[in-house]
Amino acid sequence: MSEKPTRGSAELDRLDLKILDILQRDNKTPQRTIAEMIHLSAPAVQRRIRRMEEIGVIRANVALVDPARVDRSITLFVEVEMESERAELYDAAKRSFAAAPEVQQCYYVTGEADFILIVIVRAMSDYEALTRRLFFGNNNVKRFRTFVSMERVKVGLSIPLE
């Protein structure tokens, strides 16, 4: 899923924000329960959720999978520095990073590194294969530096709304 920056924010009121807060904690919360929690009717909650989906505030309804339970317990953070600053080469790198299923998140950043990747793999041999594909196979990658996570202390994608 490509991440394009969105300019400005959607028109959301405090009830929309309350709904989003509830859904971020448990997306399977029944609409009738949400309605009771925020003192609206269930159809009104349904309309608000549908509108937030249509305008892109709610981007997906997904399951959060525990990587260790599916034998993907190695998390790595990778700084990638590019050789050339030509836009088409950066765009090609973005496409290759986004296409790799092991790359969970990719950020184009300021500073010494050009990209920060969050990668999840089953074994270090899988990471080695990924480095050959993404970094050694790309003449525009000047260098990359890897940090191996020793423990997942906090992982989340919830947006603080209050």
PDB file of N, CA and C in Angstrom, residues 19-117:
ATOM      1  N   ILE A  19     -15.289   7.760  17.643  1.00  0.00           N
ATOM      2  CA  ILE A  19     -15.485   6.518  16.883  1.00  0.00           C
ATOM      3  C   ILE A  19     -14.137   5.953  16.446  1.00  0.00           C
ATOM      4  N   LEU A  20     -13.292   6.809  15.909  1.00  0.00           N
ATOM      5  CA  LEU A  20     -11.965   6.360  15.468  1.00  0.00           C
ATOM      6  C   LEU A  20     -11.148   5.799  16.628  1.00  0.00           C
ATOM      7  N   ASP A  21     -11.224   6.450  17.771  1.00  0.00           N
ATOM      8  CA  ASP A  21     -10.486   5.974  18.935  1.00  0.00           C
ATOM      9  C   ASP A  21     -10.935   4.561  19.316  1.00  0.00           C
ATOM     10  N   ILE A  22     -12.228   4.329  19.312  1.00  0.00           N
ATOM     11  CA  ILE A  22     -12.764   2.998  19.638  1.00  0.00           C
ATOM     12  C   ILE A  22     -12.327   1.976  18.592  1.00  0.00           C
ATOM     13  N   LEU A  23     -12.459   2.319  17.319  1.00  0.00           N
ATOM     14  CA  LEU A  23     -12.103   1.384  16.248  1.00  0.00           C
ATOM     15  C   LEU A  23     -10.616   1.067  16.224  1.00  0.00           C
ATOM     16  N   GLN A  24      -9.772   2.026  16.580  1.00  0.00           N
ATOM     17  CA  GLN A  24      -8.331   1.761  16.619  1.00  0.00           C
ATOM     18  C   GLN A  24      -7.984   0.753  17.709  1.00  0.00           C
ATOM     19  N   ARG A  25      -8.746   0.742  18.791  1.00  0.00           N
ATOM     20  CA  ARG A  25      -8.498  -0.232  19.867  1.00  0.00           C
ATOM     21  C   ARG A  25      -9.060  -1.597  19.516  1.00  0.00           C
ATOM     22  N   ASP A  26     -10.251  -1.639  18.891  1.00  0.00           N
ATOM     23  CA  ASP A  26     -10.874  -2.908  18.507  1.00  0.00           C
ATOM     24  C   ASP A  26     -11.831  -2.657  17.352  1.00  0.00           C
ATOM     25  N   ASN A  27     -11.382  -2.988  16.167  1.00  0.00           N
ATOM     26  CA  ASN A  27     -12.158  -2.729  14.957  1.00  0.00           C
ATOM     27  C   ASN A  27     -13.393  -3.624  14.840  1.00  0.00           C
ATOM     28  N   LYS A  28     -13.478  -4.628  15.698  1.00  0.00           N
ATOM     29  CA  LYS A  28     -14.640  -5.510  15.657  1.00  0.00           C
ATOM     30  C   LYS A  28     -15.728  -5.077  16.641  1.00  0.00           C
ATOM     31  N   THR A  29     -15.559  -3.923  17.271  1.00  0.00           N
ATOM     32  CA  THR A  29     -16.583  -3.416  18.179  1.00  0.00           C
ATOM     33  C   THR A  29     -17.868  -3.199  17.384  1.00  0.00           C
ATOM     34  N   PRO A  30     -18.973  -3.812  17.820  1.00  0.00           N
ATOM     35  CA  PRO A  30     -20.227  -3.630  17.075  1.00  0.00           C
ATOM     36  C   PRO A  30     -20.648  -2.160  17.051  1.00  0.00           C
ATOM     37  N   GLN A  31     -21.232  -1.762  15.936  1.00  0.00           N
ATOM     38  CA  GLN A  31     -21.664  -0.369  15.791  1.00  0.00           C
ATOM     39  C   GLN A  31     -22.691   0.016  16.847  1.00  0.00           C
ATOM     40  N   ARG A  32     -23.520  -0.914  17.260  1.00  0.00           N
ATOM     41  CA  ARG A  32     -24.510  -0.629  18.294  1.00  0.00           C
ATOM     42  C   ARG A  32     -23.813  -0.333  19.618  1.00  0.00           C
ATOM     43  N   THR A  33     -22.702  -1.028  19.915  1.00  0.00           N
ATOM     44  CA  THR A  33     -21.937  -0.773  21.135  1.00  0.00           C
ATOM     45  C   THR A  33     -21.272   0.597  21.070  1.00  0.00           C
ATOM     46  N   ILE A  34     -20.709   0.912  19.917  1.00  0.00           N
ATOM     47  CA  ILE A  34     -20.113   2.243  19.730  1.00  0.00           C
ATOM     48  C   ILE A  34     -21.176   3.314  19.938  1.00  0.00           C
ATOM     49  N   ALA A  35     -22.343   3.086  19.358  1.00  0.00           N
ATOM     50  CA  ALA A  35     -23.444   4.051  19.478  1.00  0.00           C
ATOM     51  C   ALA A  35     -23.787   4.300  20.946  1.00  0.00           C
ATOM     52  N   GLU A  36     -23.860   3.238  21.736  1.00  0.00           N
ATOM     53  CA  GLU A  36     -24.154   3.389  23.164  1.00  0.00           C
ATOM     54  C   GLU A  36     -23.044   4.150  23.879  1.00  0.00           C
ATOM     55  N   MET A  37     -21.795   3.884  23.502  1.00  0.00           N
ATOM     56  CA  MET A  37     -20.657   4.522  24.160  1.00  0.00           C
ATOM     57  C   MET A  37     -20.609   6.024  23.907  1.00  0.00           C
ATOM     58  N   ILE A  38     -21.032   6.451  22.706  1.00  0.00           N
ATOM     59  CA  ILE A  38     -20.909   7.871  22.370  1.00  0.00           C
ATOM     60  C   ILE A  38     -22.262   8.574  22.267  1.00  0.00           C
ATOM     61  N   HIS A  39     -23.325   7.855  22.631  1.00  0.00           N
ATOM     62  CA  HIS A  39     -24.674   8.427  22.688  1.00  0.00           C
ATOM     63  C   HIS A  39     -25.184   8.884  21.319  1.00  0.00           C
ATOM     64  N   LEU A  40     -25.065   7.994  20.352  1.00  0.00           N
ATOM     65  CA  LEU A  40     -25.630   8.192  19.019  1.00  0.00           C
ATOM     66  C   LEU A  40     -26.451   6.958  18.668  1.00  0.00           C
ATOM     67  N   SER A  41     -27.182   7.024  17.580  1.00  0.00           N
ATOM     68  CA  SER A  41     -27.880   5.831  17.094  1.00  0.00           C
ATOM     69  C   SER A  41     -26.900   4.973  16.290  1.00  0.00           C
ATOM     70  N   ALA A  42     -27.186   3.687  16.196  1.00  0.00           N
ATOM     71  CA  ALA A  42     -26.334   2.782  15.415  1.00  0.00           C
ATOM     72  C   ALA A  42     -26.286   3.195  13.936  1.00  0.00           C
ATOM     73  N   PRO A  43     -27.428   3.588  13.321  1.00  0.00           N
ATOM     74  CA  PRO A  43     -27.344   4.040  11.923  1.00  0.00           C
ATOM     75  C   PRO A  43     -26.466   5.290  11.749  1.00  0.00           C
ATOM     76  N   ALA A  44     -26.489   6.194  12.727  1.00  0.00           N
ATOM     77  CA  ALA A  44     -25.639   7.393  12.640  1.00  0.00           C
ATOM     78  C   ALA A  44     -24.164   6.996  12.706  1.00  0.00           C
ATOM     79  N   VAL A  45     -23.832   6.039  13.571  1.00  0.00           N
ATOM     80  CA  VAL A  45     -22.447   5.550  13.654  1.00  0.00           C
ATOM     81  C   VAL A  45     -22.058   4.899  12.333  1.00  0.00           C
ATOM     82  N   GLN A  46     -22.957   4.088  11.778  1.00  0.00           N
ATOM     83  CA  GLN A  46     -22.687   3.425  10.497  1.00  0.00           C
ATOM     84  C   GLN A  46     -22.422   4.458   9.399  1.00  0.00           C
ATOM     85  N   ARG A  47     -23.225   5.509   9.338  1.00  0.00           N
ATOM     86  CA  ARG A  47     -23.035   6.561   8.317  1.00  0.00           C
ATOM     87  C   ARG A  47     -21.683   7.255   8.499  1.00  0.00           C
ATOM     88  N   ARG A  48     -21.328   7.546   9.734  1.00  0.00           N
ATOM     89  CA  ARG A  48     -20.057   8.225  10.003  1.00  0.00           C
ATOM     90  C   ARG A  48     -18.876   7.336   9.608  1.00  0.00           C
ATOM     91  N   ILE A  49     -18.946   6.060   9.931  1.00  0.00           N
ATOM     92  CA  ILE A  49     -17.861   5.134   9.570  1.00  0.00           C
ATOM     93  C   ILE A  49     -17.757   5.031   8.057  1.00  0.00           C
ATOM     94  N   ARG A  50     -18.888   4.879   7.378  1.00  0.00           N
ATOM     95  CA  ARG A  50     -18.876   4.780   5.916  1.00  0.00           C
ATOM     96  C   ARG A  50     -18.258   6.038   5.300  1.00  0.00           C
ATOM     97  N   ARG A  51     -18.637   7.215   5.809  1.00  0.00           N
ATOM     98  CA  ARG A  51     -18.084   8.470   5.287  1.00  0.00           C
ATOM     99  C   ARG A  51     -16.575   8.519   5.505  1.00  0.00           C
ATOM    100  N   MET A  52     -16.112   8.106   6.687  1.00  0.00           N
ATOM    101  CA  MET A  52     -14.665   8.140   6.960  1.00  0.00           C
ATOM    102  C   MET A  52     -13.910   7.144   6.086  1.00  0.00           C
ATOM    103  N   GLU A  53     -14.555   6.038   5.711  1.00  0.00           N
ATOM    104  CA  GLU A  53     -13.938   5.108   4.763  1.00  0.00           C
ATOM    105  C   GLU A  53     -13.881   5.729   3.369  1.00  0.00           C
ATOM    106  N   GLU A  54     -14.964   6.361   2.959  1.00  0.00           N
ATOM    107  CA  GLU A  54     -15.028   6.958   1.619  1.00  0.00           C
ATOM    108  C   GLU A  54     -14.026   8.084   1.425  1.00  0.00           C
ATOM    109  N   ILE A  55     -13.787   8.888   2.454  1.00  0.00           N
ATOM    110  CA  ILE A  55     -12.851  10.003   2.307  1.00  0.00           C
ATOM    111  C   ILE A  55     -11.411   9.616   2.656  1.00  0.00           C
ATOM    112  N   GLY A  56     -11.201   8.346   3.016  1.00  0.00           N
ATOM    113  CA  GLY A  56      -9.847   7.860   3.233  1.00  0.00           C
ATOM    114  C   GLY A  56      -9.295   8.036   4.628  1.00  0.00           C
ATOM    115  N   VAL A  57     -10.115   8.460   5.579  1.00  0.00           N
ATOM    116  CA  VAL A  57      -9.638   8.546   6.966  1.00  0.00           C
ATOM    117  C   VAL A  57      -9.400   7.136   7.491  1.00  0.00           C
ATOM    118  N   ILE A  58     -10.361   6.255   7.267  1.00  0.00           N
ATOM    119  CA  ILE A  58     -10.192   4.829   7.580  1.00  0.00           C
ATOM    120  C   ILE A  58      -9.711   4.181   6.294  1.00  0.00           C
ATOM    121  N   ARG A  59      -8.460   3.722   6.307  1.00  0.00           N
ATOM    122  CA  ARG A  59      -7.841   3.217   5.082  1.00  0.00           C
ATOM    123  C   ARG A  59      -8.018   1.731   4.884  1.00  0.00           C
ATOM    124  N   ALA A  60      -8.146   0.972   5.983  1.00  0.00           N
ATOM    125  CA  ALA A  60      -8.255  -0.484   5.850  1.00  0.00           C
ATOM    126  C   ALA A  60      -8.801  -1.064   7.141  1.00  0.00           C
ATOM    127  N   ASN A  61      -9.383  -2.232   7.016  1.00  0.00           N
ATOM    128  CA  ASN A  61      -9.815  -3.011   8.166  1.00  0.00           C
ATOM    129  C   ASN A  61      -8.987  -4.294   8.123  1.00  0.00           C
ATOM    130  N   VAL A  62      -8.006  -4.388   9.023  1.00  0.00           N
ATOM    131  CA  VAL A  62      -7.031  -5.476   8.941  1.00  0.00           C
ATOM    132  C   VAL A  62      -6.882  -6.177  10.288  1.00  0.00           C
ATOM    133  N   ALA A  63      -6.266  -7.359  10.244  1.00  0.00           N
ATOM    134  CA  ALA A  63      -5.917  -8.084  11.457  1.00  0.00           C
ATOM    135  C   ALA A  63      -4.449  -7.812  11.772  1.00  0.00           C
ATOM    136  N   LEU A  64      -4.136  -7.576  13.037  1.00  0.00           N
ATOM    137  CA  LEU A  64      -2.749  -7.407  13.459  1.00  0.00           C
ATOM    138  C   LEU A  64      -2.226  -8.779  13.870  1.00  0.00           C
ATOM    139  N   VAL A  65      -1.228  -9.260  13.156  1.00  0.00           N
ATOM    140  CA  VAL A  65      -0.696 -10.603  13.356  1.00  0.00           C
ATOM    141  C   VAL A  65       0.567 -10.528  14.196  1.00  0.00           C
ATOM    142  N   ASP A  66       0.690 -11.405  15.172  1.00  0.00           N
ATOM    143  CA  ASP A  66       1.888 -11.490  16.000  1.00  0.00           C
ATOM    144  C   ASP A  66       2.972 -12.198  15.186  1.00  0.00           C
ATOM    145  N   PRO A  67       4.057 -11.498  14.824  1.00  0.00           N
ATOM    146  CA  PRO A  67       5.085 -12.110  13.972  1.00  0.00           C
ATOM    147  C   PRO A  67       5.681 -13.388  14.564  1.00  0.00           C
ATOM    148  N   ALA A  68       5.847 -13.439  15.869  1.00  0.00           N
ATOM    149  CA  ALA A  68       6.439 -14.631  16.492  1.00  0.00           C
ATOM    150  C   ALA A  68       5.534 -15.852  16.314  1.00  0.00           C
ATOM    151  N   ARG A  69       4.224 -15.648  16.285  1.00  0.00           N
ATOM    152  CA  ARG A  69       3.266 -16.758  16.145  1.00  0.00           C
ATOM    153  C   ARG A  69       3.243 -17.331  14.735  1.00  0.00           C
ATOM    154  N   VAL A  70       3.797 -16.585  13.781  1.00  0.00           N
ATOM    155  CA  VAL A  70       3.855 -17.069  12.399  1.00  0.00           C
ATOM    156  C   VAL A  70       5.306 -17.217  11.939  1.00  0.00           C
ATOM    157  N   ASP A  71       6.177 -17.413  12.917  1.00  0.00           N
ATOM    158  CA  ASP A  71       7.599 -17.687  12.660  1.00  0.00           C
ATOM    159  C   ASP A  71       8.289 -16.581  11.857  1.00  0.00           C
ATOM    160  N   ARG A  72       8.002 -15.330  12.219  1.00  0.00           N
ATOM    161  CA  ARG A  72       8.679 -14.171  11.624  1.00  0.00           C
ATOM    162  C   ARG A  72       9.129 -13.270  12.762  1.00  0.00           C
ATOM    163  N   SER A  73      10.000 -13.787  13.605  1.00  0.00           N
ATOM    164  CA  SER A  73      10.304 -13.104  14.863  1.00  0.00           C
ATOM    165  C   SER A  73      11.518 -12.179  14.809  1.00  0.00           C
ATOM    166  N   ILE A  74      12.184 -12.066  13.672  1.00  0.00           N
ATOM    167  CA  ILE A  74      13.346 -11.166  13.587  1.00  0.00           C
ATOM    168  C   ILE A  74      12.911  -9.850  12.953  1.00  0.00           C
ATOM    169  N   THR A  75      13.033  -8.786  13.740  1.00  0.00           N
ATOM    170  CA  THR A  75      12.708  -7.443  13.250  1.00  0.00           C
ATOM    171  C   THR A  75      14.001  -6.664  13.105  1.00  0.00           C
ATOM    172  N   LEU A  76      14.166  -6.026  11.957  1.00  0.00           N
ATOM    173  CA  LEU A  76      15.374  -5.262  11.669  1.00  0.00           C
ATOM    174  C   LEU A  76      15.002  -3.852  11.244  1.00  0.00           C
ATOM    175  N   PHE A  77      15.850  -2.914  11.607  1.00  0.00           N
ATOM    176  CA  PHE A  77      15.717  -1.523  11.175  1.00  0.00           C
ATOM    177  C   PHE A  77      16.911  -1.252  10.281  1.00  0.00           C
ATOM    178  N   VAL A  78      16.654  -0.749   9.103  1.00  0.00           N
ATOM    179  CA  VAL A  78      17.718  -0.594   8.114  1.00  0.00           C
ATOM    180  C   VAL A  78      17.762   0.851   7.635  1.00  0.00           C
ATOM    181  N   GLU A  79      18.936   1.471   7.786  1.00  0.00           N
ATOM    182  CA  GLU A  79      19.186   2.791   7.208  1.00  0.00           C
ATOM    183  C   GLU A  79      19.788   2.570   5.834  1.00  0.00           C
ATOM    184  N   VAL A  80      19.245   3.232   4.831  1.00  0.00           N
ATOM    185  CA  VAL A  80      19.744   3.094   3.462  1.00  0.00           C
ATOM    186  C   VAL A  80      20.176   4.469   2.971  1.00  0.00           C
ATOM    187  N   GLU A  81      21.416   4.542   2.515  1.00  0.00           N
ATOM    188  CA  GLU A  81      21.953   5.775   1.943  1.00  0.00           C
ATOM    189  C   GLU A  81      22.134   5.574   0.451  1.00  0.00           C
ATOM    190  N   MET A  82      21.612   6.509  -0.341  1.00  0.00           N
ATOM    191  CA  MET A  82      21.678   6.406  -1.799  1.00  0.00           C
ATOM    192  C   MET A  82      22.892   7.142  -2.345  1.00  0.00           C
ATOM    193  N   GLU A  83      23.355   6.705  -3.494  1.00  0.00           N
ATOM    194  CA  GLU A  83      24.511   7.300  -4.159  1.00  0.00           C
ATOM    195  C   GLU A  83      24.131   8.598  -4.868  1.00  0.00           C
ATOM    196  N   SER A  84      23.127   8.531  -5.717  1.00  0.00           N
ATOM    197  CA  SER A  84      22.698   9.676  -6.515  1.00  0.00           C
ATOM    198  C   SER A  84      21.370  10.197  -5.989  1.00  0.00           C
ATOM    199  N   GLU A  85      21.144  11.502  -6.141  1.00  0.00           N
ATOM    200  CA  GLU A  85      19.897  12.099  -5.681  1.00  0.00           C
ATOM    201  C   GLU A  85      18.916  12.332  -6.819  1.00  0.00           C
ATOM    202  N   ARG A  86      19.105  11.638  -7.928  1.00  0.00           N
ATOM    203  CA  ARG A  86      18.199  11.788  -9.069  1.00  0.00           C
ATOM    204  C   ARG A  86      16.832  11.209  -8.724  1.00  0.00           C
ATOM    205  N   ALA A  87      15.797  11.968  -9.029  1.00  0.00           N
ATOM    206  CA  ALA A  87      14.432  11.605  -8.652  1.00  0.00           C
ATOM    207  C   ALA A  87      14.017  10.238  -9.183  1.00  0.00           C
ATOM    208  N   GLU A  88      14.363   9.931 -10.429  1.00  0.00           N
ATOM    209  CA  GLU A  88      13.924   8.648 -10.992  1.00  0.00           C
ATOM    210  C   GLU A  88      14.582   7.460 -10.276  1.00  0.00           C
ATOM    211  N   LEU A  89      15.813   7.648  -9.774  1.00  0.00           N
ATOM    212  CA  LEU A  89      16.474   6.579  -9.029  1.00  0.00           C
ATOM    213  C   LEU A  89      15.849   6.404  -7.646  1.00  0.00           C
ATOM    214  N   TYR A  90      15.480   7.506  -7.022  1.00  0.00           N
ATOM    215  CA  TYR A  90      14.780   7.425  -5.734  1.00  0.00           C
ATOM    216  C   TYR A  90      13.419   6.759  -5.921  1.00  0.00           C
ATOM    217  N   ASP A  91      12.706   7.133  -6.975  1.00  0.00           N
ATOM    218  CA  ASP A  91      11.401   6.541  -7.234  1.00  0.00           C
ATOM    219  C   ASP A  91      11.521   5.034  -7.471  1.00  0.00           C
ATOM    220  N   ALA A  92      12.564   4.619  -8.178  1.00  0.00           N
ATOM    221  CA  ALA A  92      12.783   3.189  -8.409  1.00  0.00           C
ATOM    222  C   ALA A  92      13.063   2.473  -7.092  1.00  0.00           C
ATOM    223  N   ALA A  93      13.851   3.095  -6.220  1.00  0.00           N
ATOM    224  CA  ALA A  93      14.137   2.498  -4.914  1.00  0.00           C
ATOM    225  C   ALA A  93      12.853   2.388  -4.093  1.00  0.00           C
ATOM    226  N   LYS A  94      12.048   3.442  -4.100  1.00  0.00           N
ATOM    227  CA  LYS A  94      10.776   3.408  -3.365  1.00  0.00           C
ATOM    228  C   LYS A  94       9.908   2.261  -3.850  1.00  0.00           C
ATOM    229  N   ARG A  95       9.838   2.082  -5.159  1.00  0.00           N
ATOM    230  CA  ARG A  95       9.025   0.988  -5.712  1.00  0.00           C
ATOM    231  C   ARG A  95       9.558  -0.371  -5.291  1.00  0.00           C
ATOM    232  N   SER A  96      10.884  -0.544  -5.321  1.00  0.00           N
ATOM    233  CA  SER A  96      11.442  -1.853  -4.950  1.00  0.00           C
ATOM    234  C   SER A  96      11.263  -2.129  -3.459  1.00  0.00           C
ATOM    235  N   PHE A  97      11.408  -1.113  -2.612  1.00  0.00           N
ATOM    236  CA  PHE A  97      11.197  -1.298  -1.184  1.00  0.00           C
ATOM    237  C   PHE A  97       9.726  -1.624  -0.909  1.00  0.00           C
ATOM    238  N   ALA A  98       8.825  -0.897  -1.552  1.00  0.00           N
ATOM    239  CA  ALA A  98       7.387  -1.108  -1.336  1.00  0.00           C
ATOM    240  C   ALA A  98       6.938  -2.486  -1.825  1.00  0.00           C
ATOM    241  N   ALA A  99       7.595  -3.018  -2.844  1.00  0.00           N
ATOM    242  CA  ALA A  99       7.203  -4.315  -3.405  1.00  0.00           C
ATOM    243  C   ALA A  99       7.710  -5.502  -2.593  1.00  0.00           C
ATOM    244  N   ALA A 100       8.682  -5.294  -1.721  1.00  0.00           N
ATOM    245  CA  ALA A 100       9.251  -6.405  -0.940  1.00  0.00           C
ATOM    246  C   ALA A 100       8.343  -6.711   0.249  1.00  0.00           C
ATOM    247  N   PRO A 101       7.769  -7.899   0.322  1.00  0.00           N
ATOM    248  CA  PRO A 101       6.852  -8.211   1.418  1.00  0.00           C
ATOM    249  C   PRO A 101       7.514  -8.190   2.792  1.00  0.00           C
ATOM    250  N   GLU A 102       8.816  -8.403   2.844  1.00  0.00           N
ATOM    251  CA  GLU A 102       9.532  -8.372   4.130  1.00  0.00           C
ATOM    252  C   GLU A 102       9.624  -6.957   4.699  1.00  0.00           C
ATOM    253  N   VAL A 103       9.543  -5.963   3.827  1.00  0.00           N
ATOM    254  CA  VAL A 103       9.610  -4.564   4.262  1.00  0.00           C
ATOM    255  C   VAL A 103       8.217  -4.172   4.759  1.00  0.00           C
ATOM    256  N   GLN A 104       8.097  -4.014   6.069  1.00  0.00           N
ATOM    257  CA  GLN A 104       6.815  -3.678   6.676  1.00  0.00           C
ATOM    258  C   GLN A 104       6.513  -2.197   6.573  1.00  0.00           C
ATOM    259  N   GLN A 105       7.543  -1.385   6.714  1.00  0.00           N
ATOM    260  CA  GLN A 105       7.388   0.064   6.629  1.00  0.00           C
ATOM    261  C   GLN A 105       8.622   0.634   5.947  1.00  0.00           C
ATOM    262  N   CYS A 106       8.425   1.711   5.215  1.00  0.00           N
ATOM    263  CA  CYS A 106       9.517   2.385   4.522  1.00  0.00           C
ATOM    264  C   CYS A 106       9.288   3.879   4.637  1.00  0.00           C
ATOM    265  N   TYR A 107      10.305   4.579   5.107  1.00  0.00           N
ATOM    266  CA  TYR A 107      10.215   6.030   5.269  1.00  0.00           C
ATOM    267  C   TYR A 107      11.346   6.698   4.496  1.00  0.00           C
ATOM    268  N   TYR A 108      11.007   7.717   3.728  1.00  0.00           N
ATOM    269  CA  TYR A 108      11.977   8.581   3.061  1.00  0.00           C
ATOM    270  C   TYR A 108      12.255   9.688   4.071  1.00  0.00           C
ATOM    271  N   VAL A 109      13.518   9.830   4.518  1.00  0.00           N
ATOM    272  CA  VAL A 109      13.835  10.671   5.666  1.00  0.00           C
ATOM    273  C   VAL A 109      14.922  11.698   5.350  1.00  0.00           C
ATOM    274  N   THR A 110      15.082  12.636   6.267  1.00  0.00           N
ATOM    275  CA  THR A 110      16.184  13.590   6.190  1.00  0.00           C
ATOM    276  C   THR A 110      17.330  13.074   7.043  1.00  0.00           C
ATOM    277  N   GLY A 111      18.501  13.659   6.883  1.00  0.00           N
ATOM    278  CA  GLY A 111      19.664  13.243   7.660  1.00  0.00           C
ATOM    279  C   GLY A 111      20.641  12.468   6.803  1.00  0.00           C
ATOM    280  N   GLU A 112      21.504  11.704   7.448  1.00  0.00           N
ATOM    281  CA  GLU A 112      22.519  10.947   6.707  1.00  0.00           C
ATOM    282  C   GLU A 112      21.904   9.847   5.852  1.00  0.00           C
ATOM    283  N   ALA A 113      20.922   9.158   6.392  1.00  0.00           N
ATOM    284  CA  ALA A 113      20.247   8.105   5.626  1.00  0.00           C
ATOM    285  C   ALA A 113      19.178   8.746   4.745  1.00  0.00           C
ATOM    286  N   ASP A 114      18.860   8.070   3.661  1.00  0.00           N
ATOM    287  CA  ASP A 114      17.791   8.529   2.781  1.00  0.00           C
ATOM    288  C   ASP A 114      16.483   7.796   3.066  1.00  0.00           C
ATOM    289  N   PHE A 115      16.598   6.544   3.505  1.00  0.00           N
ATOM    290  CA  PHE A 115      15.426   5.735   3.820  1.00  0.00           C
ATOM    291  C   PHE A 115      15.667   4.997   5.127  1.00  0.00           C
ATOM    292  N   ILE A 116      14.585   4.765   5.852  1.00  0.00           N
ATOM    293  CA  ILE A 116      14.587   3.868   7.007  1.00  0.00           C
ATOM    294  C   ILE A 116      13.555   2.792   6.693  1.00  0.00           C
ATOM    295  N   LEU A 117      13.975   1.546   6.772  1.00  0.00           N
ATOM    296  CA  LEU A 117      13.079   0.426   6.523  1.00  0.00           C
ATOM    297  C   LEU A 117      12.883  -0.368   7.809  1.00  0.00           C
TER     298      LEU A 117
END
